[in-house]
XYZ file of C-alpha atoms in Angstrom:
583
model
C 15.658 -4.782 -40.051
C 16.161 -6.172 -43.566
C 15.533 -9.770 -44.584
C 17.012 -9.406 -48.104
C 16.533 -7.406 -51.280
C 13.578 -7.972 -53.670
C 11.900 -6.353 -56.665
C 8.518 -4.703 -56.513
C 7.924 -5.531 -60.224
C 9.054 -9.123 -59.781
C 6.992 -10.267 -62.820
C 9.171 -8.211 -65.216
C 12.416 -9.702 -63.968
C 13.105 -12.168 -66.815
C 12.049 -9.881 -69.714
C 14.126 -7.033 -68.299
C 17.102 -9.375 -67.730
C 16.979 -10.703 -71.304
C 16.600 -7.230 -72.831
C 19.435 -5.929 -70.679
C 21.758 -8.763 -71.707
C 20.789 -8.196 -75.352
C 21.600 -4.488 -75.142
C 24.907 -5.205 -73.451
C 25.709 -7.816 -76.118
C 24.924 -5.369 -78.951
C 27.181 -2.792 -77.316
C 30.012 -5.368 -76.985
C 29.647 -6.292 -80.708
C 29.715 -2.603 -81.641
C 32.893 -1.888 -79.683
C 34.589 -5.254 -80.433
C 37.204 -3.802 -82.846
C 38.710 -1.919 -79.865
C 39.061 -5.029 -77.728
C 42.872 -4.735 -77.629
C 42.674 -1.336 -75.923
C 42.141 -0.612 -72.185
C 39.297 1.831 -72.892
C 37.245 -1.047 -74.356
C 37.065 -2.755 -70.974
C 36.316 0.501 -69.123
C 33.450 1.289 -71.503
C 32.211 -2.285 -71.122
C 31.948 -1.934 -67.333
C 30.305 1.500 -67.496
C 27.799 0.255 -70.078
C 26.944 -2.674 -67.810
C 26.310 -0.290 -64.884
C 24.154 2.000 -67.029
C 22.051 -0.888 -68.380
C 21.738 -2.333 -64.833
C 20.582 1.070 -63.544
C 17.959 1.233 -66.285
C 16.775 -2.257 -65.328
C 16.568 -1.308 -61.642
C 14.426 1.717 -62.480
C 11.948 -0.623 -64.172
C 12.095 -3.432 -61.579
C 11.992 -1.102 -58.541
C 14.087 -3.004 -56.004
C 13.164 -2.784 -52.322
C 13.831 -4.260 -48.896
C 11.585 -6.405 -46.687
C 11.297 -4.581 -43.339
C 8.968 -3.872 -40.421
C 6.395 -1.353 -41.509
C 5.759 1.836 -39.557
C 2.286 2.268 -41.019
C -0.205 3.110 -38.226
C 2.513 3.523 -35.597
C 3.944 6.605 -33.956
C 6.254 7.749 -31.150
C 5.229 10.217 -28.445
C 8.123 11.830 -26.598
C 7.459 13.124 -23.087
C 9.649 14.659 -20.394
C 12.481 12.351 -19.300
C 12.633 10.057 -22.347
C 15.831 8.129 -23.071
C 17.481 9.033 -26.431
C 18.800 5.460 -26.690
C 15.240 4.132 -26.688
C 14.291 6.529 -29.455
C 17.309 5.510 -31.543
C 16.425 1.827 -31.130
C 12.863 2.378 -32.303
C 13.937 4.448 -35.301
C 16.414 1.746 -36.283
C 13.579 -0.797 -36.360
C 10.886 1.432 -37.888
C 12.658 3.538 -40.511
C 10.030 6.162 -41.256
C 7.985 6.105 -38.072
C 6.570 9.566 -37.215
C 7.176 11.144 -33.798
C 5.828 14.070 -31.797
C 6.937 15.851 -28.637
C 4.166 16.088 -26.072
C 3.267 19.499 -24.649
C 1.088 19.502 -21.529
C -2.501 20.430 -22.315
C -2.039 20.462 -26.112
C -3.766 17.999 -28.444
C -1.498 15.441 -30.150
C -1.652 15.758 -33.951
C 0.055 12.372 -34.412
C -3.123 10.584 -33.367
C -4.785 11.315 -36.718
C -2.458 8.906 -38.530
C -1.365 6.470 -35.808
C -3.366 3.950 -33.810
C -0.427 2.143 -32.149
C 1.825 4.337 -30.054
C 5.193 4.026 -28.364
C 5.088 6.312 -25.310
C 8.567 7.353 -24.143
C 9.476 9.286 -21.003
C 7.565 9.864 -17.795
C 4.272 9.973 -19.678
C 1.196 12.122 -20.188
C -0.408 14.299 -17.542
C -3.443 12.628 -15.980
C -5.831 15.137 -17.561
C -4.437 14.338 -21.051
C -4.772 10.539 -20.886
C -8.159 10.782 -22.612
C -6.347 11.538 -25.875
C -4.945 7.987 -26.138
C -7.891 6.184 -24.524
C -8.790 4.382 -27.785
C -5.222 3.760 -28.932
C -2.904 0.810 -28.393
C -0.039 2.112 -26.256
C 3.338 0.567 -25.407
C 4.676 2.532 -22.446
C 8.471 2.281 -22.346
C 9.118 4.584 -19.374
C 11.921 7.091 -19.051
C 14.847 8.218 -16.973
C 14.814 7.615 -13.227
C 13.492 10.610 -11.298
C 16.020 12.117 -8.893
C 15.520 14.593 -6.071
C 12.377 14.995 -3.996
C 9.795 12.398 -5.026
C 7.477 12.544 -2.001
C 6.486 15.404 0.303
C 3.764 14.437 2.793
C 2.374 17.002 5.243
C -0.767 18.357 6.863
C -2.189 21.094 4.658
C -4.251 22.569 7.500
C -3.202 22.888 11.136
C -4.730 24.303 14.259
C -2.416 26.827 15.878
C -0.472 24.922 18.517
C -0.399 21.667 16.579
C 3.015 20.602 15.219
C 3.874 20.757 11.534
C 5.449 17.509 10.352
C 6.916 16.902 6.900
C 7.732 13.399 5.687
C 9.857 13.409 2.542
C 11.728 11.030 0.259
C 14.823 12.012 -1.714
C 16.194 9.837 -4.519
C 19.980 9.697 -4.966
C 21.024 12.092 -2.164
C 24.590 13.361 -1.979
C 26.635 13.162 1.220
C 27.481 16.607 2.524
C 24.161 18.112 1.434
C 21.450 19.116 3.901
C 17.663 19.219 3.881
C 16.578 22.404 5.668
C 13.034 23.410 6.637
C 12.468 27.176 6.772
C 9.498 29.310 7.767
C 7.687 32.094 5.929
C 10.584 34.483 6.477
C 13.362 32.055 5.537
C 14.383 31.268 9.122
C 15.629 27.666 9.571
C 13.351 25.503 11.717
C 14.786 21.987 11.339
C 17.426 20.197 9.279
C 18.669 16.714 8.398
C 22.005 15.778 6.710
C 21.900 13.667 3.552
C 23.669 10.324 3.392
C 25.211 8.532 0.400
C 22.504 6.001 -0.502
C 19.954 5.191 -3.188
C 17.107 6.942 -1.397
C 16.584 8.635 1.956
C 13.422 9.160 4.000
C 13.502 12.155 6.303
C 11.149 13.798 8.810
C 11.267 17.525 9.562
C 9.184 19.213 12.262
C 8.293 22.726 13.334
C 5.785 24.622 15.480
C 4.040 27.451 13.587
C 3.962 30.583 15.722
C 1.146 32.382 13.923
C -2.033 31.598 12.042
C -2.796 32.379 8.416
C -1.870 31.178 4.955
C 1.831 30.384 5.294
C 4.431 29.082 2.874
C 7.248 27.112 4.482
C 10.142 25.916 2.302
C 12.307 22.818 2.107
C 15.804 23.616 0.872
C 18.644 21.455 -0.326
C 21.879 23.143 0.694
C 25.567 22.427 0.263
C 28.267 24.551 1.882
C 25.804 27.402 2.347
C 24.616 27.336 -1.281
C 20.926 26.683 -1.974
C 20.660 23.964 -4.612
C 16.868 23.675 -4.615
C 13.976 25.469 -2.965
C 10.492 23.930 -2.868
C 7.480 25.722 -1.322
C 5.316 24.019 1.326
C 1.980 25.847 1.643
C 0.093 25.324 4.913
C -3.006 26.932 6.368
C -2.781 27.520 10.127
C -6.131 28.321 11.741
C -6.833 29.709 15.172
C -9.071 26.787 16.065
C -12.573 26.848 17.410
C -13.230 28.072 20.914
C -14.450 25.049 22.878
C -16.909 24.903 25.725
C -15.238 22.652 28.300
C -16.405 21.143 31.584
C -13.723 19.900 34.011
C -14.802 17.578 36.837
C -12.307 16.563 39.570
C -12.683 14.721 42.853
C -9.787 16.674 44.348
C -7.405 19.411 43.088
C -4.154 18.357 41.370
C -1.278 20.180 39.731
C -2.082 18.418 36.461
C -5.611 19.854 36.447
C -4.453 23.292 37.558
C -1.991 23.756 34.708
C -4.303 22.207 32.120
C -7.143 24.496 33.250
C -4.920 27.586 32.966
C -3.646 26.483 29.543
C -7.174 26.075 28.172
C -8.290 29.421 29.602
C -5.278 31.209 28.064
C -6.212 29.728 24.686
C -9.617 31.390 24.885
C -11.732 28.335 25.627
C -14.804 28.675 27.816
C -14.021 26.567 30.871
C -16.128 25.563 33.844
C -14.009 23.715 36.447
C -15.726 21.828 39.281
C -13.584 20.455 42.111
C -15.062 18.460 44.962
C -14.066 19.752 48.407
C -16.051 17.414 50.607
C -19.046 15.202 50.052
C -21.739 17.318 48.440
C -19.617 20.491 48.433
C -17.798 21.812 45.359
C -15.588 24.637 44.252
C -16.498 26.214 40.886
C -14.207 28.274 38.650
C -15.372 30.118 35.530
C -13.221 31.296 32.612
C -14.023 33.235 29.424
C -17.757 33.570 29.982
C -18.574 30.255 31.599
C -21.347 30.387 34.216
C -24.043 28.326 35.941
C -22.658 25.674 38.286
C -23.235 21.995 37.475
C -23.744 19.676 40.431
C -24.890 16.570 38.651
C -24.533 15.505 35.015
C -27.737 15.553 33.017
C -28.740 15.561 29.371
C -29.793 19.214 29.586
C -26.654 20.646 31.196
C -24.272 18.631 28.971
C -25.868 19.285 25.589
C -23.928 22.502 24.891
C -20.485 21.222 25.915
C -17.834 20.201 23.412
C -15.536 18.414 25.850
C -15.805 16.872 29.305
C -12.499 16.398 31.165
C -13.046 14.088 34.121
C -10.589 12.375 36.435
C -10.594 8.642 37.102
C -12.285 8.764 40.531
C -15.104 10.999 39.278
C -15.566 8.823 36.170
C -15.734 5.573 38.130
C -17.982 7.175 40.764
C -20.683 8.363 38.368
C -24.190 7.292 39.265
C -26.306 5.464 36.757
C -28.294 8.596 35.817
C -25.148 10.727 35.353
C -23.436 7.991 33.367
C -26.479 7.585 31.129
C -26.618 11.367 30.555
C -22.902 11.413 29.656
C -23.301 8.529 27.213
C -26.283 10.290 25.626
C -24.238 13.496 25.212
C -21.437 11.492 23.581
C -23.553 9.408 21.229
C -26.213 11.916 20.205
C -24.592 15.340 20.579
C -21.001 14.365 19.671
C -19.450 15.541 22.949
C -15.913 14.324 23.627
C -14.902 12.859 26.996
C -11.299 12.870 28.167
C -10.560 10.709 31.205
C -7.602 11.918 33.279
C -5.946 8.639 34.243
C -4.560 7.487 37.565
C -2.793 4.224 38.396
C -6.120 2.565 39.245
C -7.580 3.436 35.840
C -5.283 0.944 34.100
C -6.185 -1.952 36.363
C -9.974 -1.804 36.095
C -11.835 -4.904 35.036
C -13.603 -5.347 31.734
C -16.587 -3.087 31.267
C -15.488 -0.514 33.848
C -13.669 1.586 31.209
C -13.787 1.542 27.392
C -10.041 0.783 27.108
C -7.802 -2.256 27.427
C -4.097 -1.961 28.271
C -0.898 -3.996 28.249
C 1.779 -3.430 30.866
C 5.147 -2.453 29.346
C 7.014 -1.513 32.599
C 8.292 1.698 30.964
C 7.717 4.902 32.948
C 9.421 7.358 30.555
C 9.139 8.292 26.925
C 11.019 10.756 24.714
C 9.453 12.721 21.848
C 11.328 13.656 18.691
C 14.455 15.659 19.384
C 13.436 16.561 22.921
C 16.152 15.603 25.385
C 13.794 15.631 28.360
C 11.864 12.374 28.894
C 8.172 12.527 29.747
C 6.660 10.590 32.632
C 4.108 7.966 31.693
C 2.186 5.129 33.253
C 3.847 1.743 32.597
C 1.212 0.647 30.068
C 0.457 0.695 26.357
C -2.864 0.628 24.532
C -4.056 -2.805 23.534
C -4.536 -2.895 19.789
C -8.071 -3.440 18.533
C -10.241 -2.174 15.704
C -12.024 0.448 17.826
C -9.058 2.147 19.492
C -7.622 5.079 17.502
C -4.201 6.240 18.650
C -3.260 9.918 18.902
C 0.327 10.293 17.722
C 2.674 13.081 18.739
C 6.030 12.875 16.930
C 4.973 9.389 15.761
C 4.559 8.231 19.397
C 1.181 7.031 20.710
C 0.602 9.229 23.773
C -3.181 9.009 23.822
C -6.090 7.208 22.188
C -9.823 7.505 21.746
C -12.750 5.248 20.911
C -15.469 6.616 18.598
C -18.957 6.206 20.064
C -21.552 7.163 17.464
C -21.102 10.934 16.979
C -18.655 11.463 19.852
C -15.455 10.042 21.336
C -14.046 8.887 24.646
C -10.291 9.197 25.118
C -7.449 9.087 27.620
C -3.653 9.332 27.758
C -0.662 7.377 29.037
C 1.123 10.517 30.255
C 1.299 11.765 33.802
C 2.614 14.949 35.406
C 2.904 16.823 32.095
C 2.825 20.095 34.088
C 6.523 19.420 34.761
C 7.173 20.596 31.186
C 5.841 24.053 32.102
C 7.966 24.166 35.246
C 11.029 23.248 33.145
C 10.304 26.028 30.638
C 9.128 23.830 27.759
C 5.685 25.433 27.333
C 5.796 24.828 23.563
C 5.946 21.039 23.933
C 3.269 21.134 26.638
C 0.976 23.149 24.356
C 1.693 20.885 21.384
C 0.830 17.725 23.311
C -2.431 18.966 24.808
C -3.605 20.793 21.689
C -3.196 17.673 19.593
C -4.708 15.309 22.166
C -7.757 17.389 23.085
C -8.500 18.496 19.505
C -8.602 14.827 18.521
C -11.240 14.062 21.154
C -13.382 17.220 21.366
C -16.695 17.550 19.570
C -16.260 18.210 15.876
C -17.846 21.405 14.628
C -20.380 20.987 11.852
C -19.426 22.650 8.585
C -21.952 23.834 6.040
C -19.485 23.019 3.261
C -16.469 20.702 3.334
C -13.934 21.371 0.565
C -11.226 19.088 -0.757
C -8.675 19.688 -3.516
C -8.302 16.672 -5.826
C -5.432 17.905 -8.022
C -2.213 17.220 -6.103
C -0.059 19.943 -7.699
C -2.139 22.791 -9.182
C -0.403 24.832 -11.877
C -1.391 27.950 -13.843
C -3.685 27.358 -16.839
C -4.056 23.665 -15.992
C -7.226 22.080 -14.612
C -7.596 22.151 -10.842
C -10.265 19.682 -9.725
C -11.994 20.086 -6.382
C -14.765 18.402 -4.444
C -17.227 19.702 -1.910
C -19.846 18.135 0.334
C -22.848 20.090 1.532
C -26.475 19.685 2.519
C -27.337 23.085 1.046
C -28.157 21.728 -2.394
C -27.257 23.550 -5.599
C -25.040 26.602 -5.100
C -22.863 28.981 -7.077
C -19.071 28.647 -6.836
C -17.176 31.791 -7.728
C -13.452 32.078 -8.536
C -11.206 34.934 -7.426
C -11.789 36.754 -10.721
C -15.570 36.535 -10.351
C -16.236 33.702 -12.814
C -18.920 31.140 -12.001
C -17.687 27.536 -11.899
C -20.212 24.836 -12.860
C -20.593 21.840 -10.540
C -21.476 18.208 -11.234
C -23.624 16.435 -8.661
C -22.800 12.836 -7.753
C -25.680 10.584 -8.778
C -25.122 8.182 -5.851
C -24.277 10.755 -3.145
C -26.383 13.873 -3.808
C -24.476 15.858 -1.149
C -21.220 15.458 -3.113
C -20.299 17.880 -5.900
C -17.216 18.179 -8.121
C -15.884 21.109 -10.114
C -12.941 22.191 -12.228
C -11.145 25.518 -12.537
C -8.172 26.794 -14.546
C -6.259 29.127 -12.179
C -4.352 31.984 -13.790
C -1.960 33.100 -11.060
C 0.520 31.333 -8.831
C 0.411 31.420 -5.042
C -2.695 31.319 -2.899
C -6.027 31.238 -4.772
C -9.573 31.179 -3.415
C -12.955 29.740 -4.302
C -16.066 30.995 -2.548
C -19.768 30.342 -2.564
C -22.528 32.834 -3.217
C -23.444 32.572 0.500
C -21.277 35.107 2.317
C -21.566 33.210 5.608
C -19.551 30.246 4.270
C -15.789 30.580 4.550
C -13.868 30.519 1.234
C -11.654 27.623 0.182
C -7.964 28.426 -0.293
C -5.515 26.411 -2.378
C -1.946 27.012 -3.556
C -0.917 27.125 -7.237
C 2.701 26.190 -7.962
C 4.924 27.709 -10.623
C 5.975 25.484 -13.533
C 9.515 25.079 -12.133
C 8.363 24.159 -8.605
C 7.979 20.563 -7.382
C 9.179 19.310 -10.786
C 10.584 16.013 -9.518
C 7.447 15.428 -7.407
C 5.257 16.059 -10.444
C 7.373 13.804 -12.680
C 7.265 11.017 -10.099
C 3.455 11.252 -9.853
C 3.136 11.317 -13.663
C 5.352 8.231 -13.922
C 3.216 6.357 -11.380
C -0.013 7.412 -13.133
C 1.179 6.187 -16.537
C 2.476 2.916 -15.110
C -0.943 2.269 -13.591
C -2.659 3.223 -16.844
C -0.498 1.325 -19.344
C 1.549 -1.119 -17.260
C 5.322 -1.060 -16.827
C 6.473 -3.843 -19.177
C 9.591 -2.390 -20.793
C 9.342 -3.937 -24.267
C 8.906 -2.525 -27.732
C 6.224 -4.604 -29.429
C 4.037 -6.840 -27.218
C 1.823 -4.023 -26.012
C 1.073 -2.621 -29.468
C -0.984 -3.967 -32.309
C 0.386 -6.791 -34.434
C 3.553 -5.821 -36.304
C 3.119 -5.573 -40.068
C 5.904 -6.300 -42.557
C 6.075 -4.867 -46.086
C 8.279 -3.984 -49.029
C 9.921 -0.598 -48.848
C 11.220 0.469 -52.339
C 14.728 1.881 -52.628
C 14.784 5.463 -53.859
C 15.225 5.507 -57.730
C 17.345 8.650 -57.517
C 20.441 6.491 -57.004
C 19.789 4.608 -60.247
C 18.979 7.774 -62.222
C 22.268 9.244 -61.098
C 24.206 6.113 -62.108
C 22.383 5.977 -65.475
C 23.146 9.627 -66.223
C 26.791 9.121 -65.325
C 27.075 6.024 -67.539
C 25.416 7.490 -70.614
C 27.317 10.742 -70.165
C 30.649 8.923 -70.096
C 29.830 6.766 -73.125
C 28.826 9.899 -75.074
C 31.881 11.902 -74.021
C 34.549 9.178 -74.285
C 34.770 9.039 -78.163
C 35.289 12.791 -78.275
C 38.240 12.547 -75.884
C 39.929 9.714 -77.817
C 43.093 10.741 -79.812
């Protein structure tokens, strides 16, 4: 922006003006005899331009404009060209540089105030501008998938649920979830709107390191294909004690389901007072007549019906509470109608009557039978959701949990041929309540979207103290111990290959940690959306040019003298040549 023309050598203005007028006057006196001819006036004008050019070379004219000294422009993915043009119109000679992920910015050597355009810098590169003044101007809106939320690890039998957000969907397109072999599992049509939240579900049929996919399709054509890595584990074999006052179909089918899944089950059913029937599955043995601290200490889960739970003697109840609080055993109470009407203190739960005796899950057309109650909300009660519906809940008690469900007669699902839904419900409910297995090392990936040759940060918690972490190619990875929590360690690796990668410890008994590395063209819109959010948190989102940078400096910018040298050469050349062309 120019505020008018000036001269750098302003002090020479009057001497140069007087000398220039004198020279022009001498030239007019010299050529005066030709004043009646047209060429006199042409030579007069050209002489004036030549003398003016000579004066401008001495005075050095310039313009008063915003200075670009100390400022620079960093261009990142998704910048708007119009923003760049606006900045370059204001700051004429401002330098710029295109950002490349993981590469040092050379512009920082000469600039301390930066305009950051586009979606921004990767989180691991923000250190480069930590001591600079940055005006973050943002970039183009991100379209496509911007959120994909899922469980990275599942126990076989648990449902896989994907929650996703798509920006600017097109009507007629479909979101399709496929399995490892490309077989469609679930789908949702897109609607014409600004953004669409969708939920896709599936039931993995096998364990292992799987890669599902979410596709965007239109008329059979695949428009995008994003991988969804999940780790499906077999699950730990549980040691389960089932205690019933009398046999029921619900207990019979649940007992058979647990035995088929490989759990060690001891089922005790009361026949008459003091007489019991015992059933043993998968290695269970030794009958249990009364609950004690000794015979409960090895069990992961106690399944007990309402009558047996309410009829426990003080010694048995104390032993059960000790097993829950100290050993982490889970207790699942099989409800009956009377369970929901007990007074305060008789059960750990509080309920509200909702008069609804049926509930439908997800896309299932068959309603499930339930007791006409809901869980009363409080800070202690943790709901167990299946297809976003609260079917059960538990209350943590020190190291263990006590839980129950609202459902009744779930065995009807097996009779109707829907064993998959039956297995999904009970796997999720009982796994949420059963005793949690102690792990020597707990791993967690910190980097949301690992990519080749970019830092992947991870965290582990262990009581084992210092240990060696080894990558798939045999390299040792150094760890940093947390000064406040000595059991917490962090590390960083630069993976080289895409797909599943592993980290392991030097102790062979500890299971390795698997994580998935995405190709550079995978989850691009997700990555851009996360980068945009990170930079907005770091620099703010005020979309202005100057307030966020250091104080704007103004200065004189001289006009290039080449224009005046050219005009001077033309003038003198014409004045020298013109007499030779005259007749």
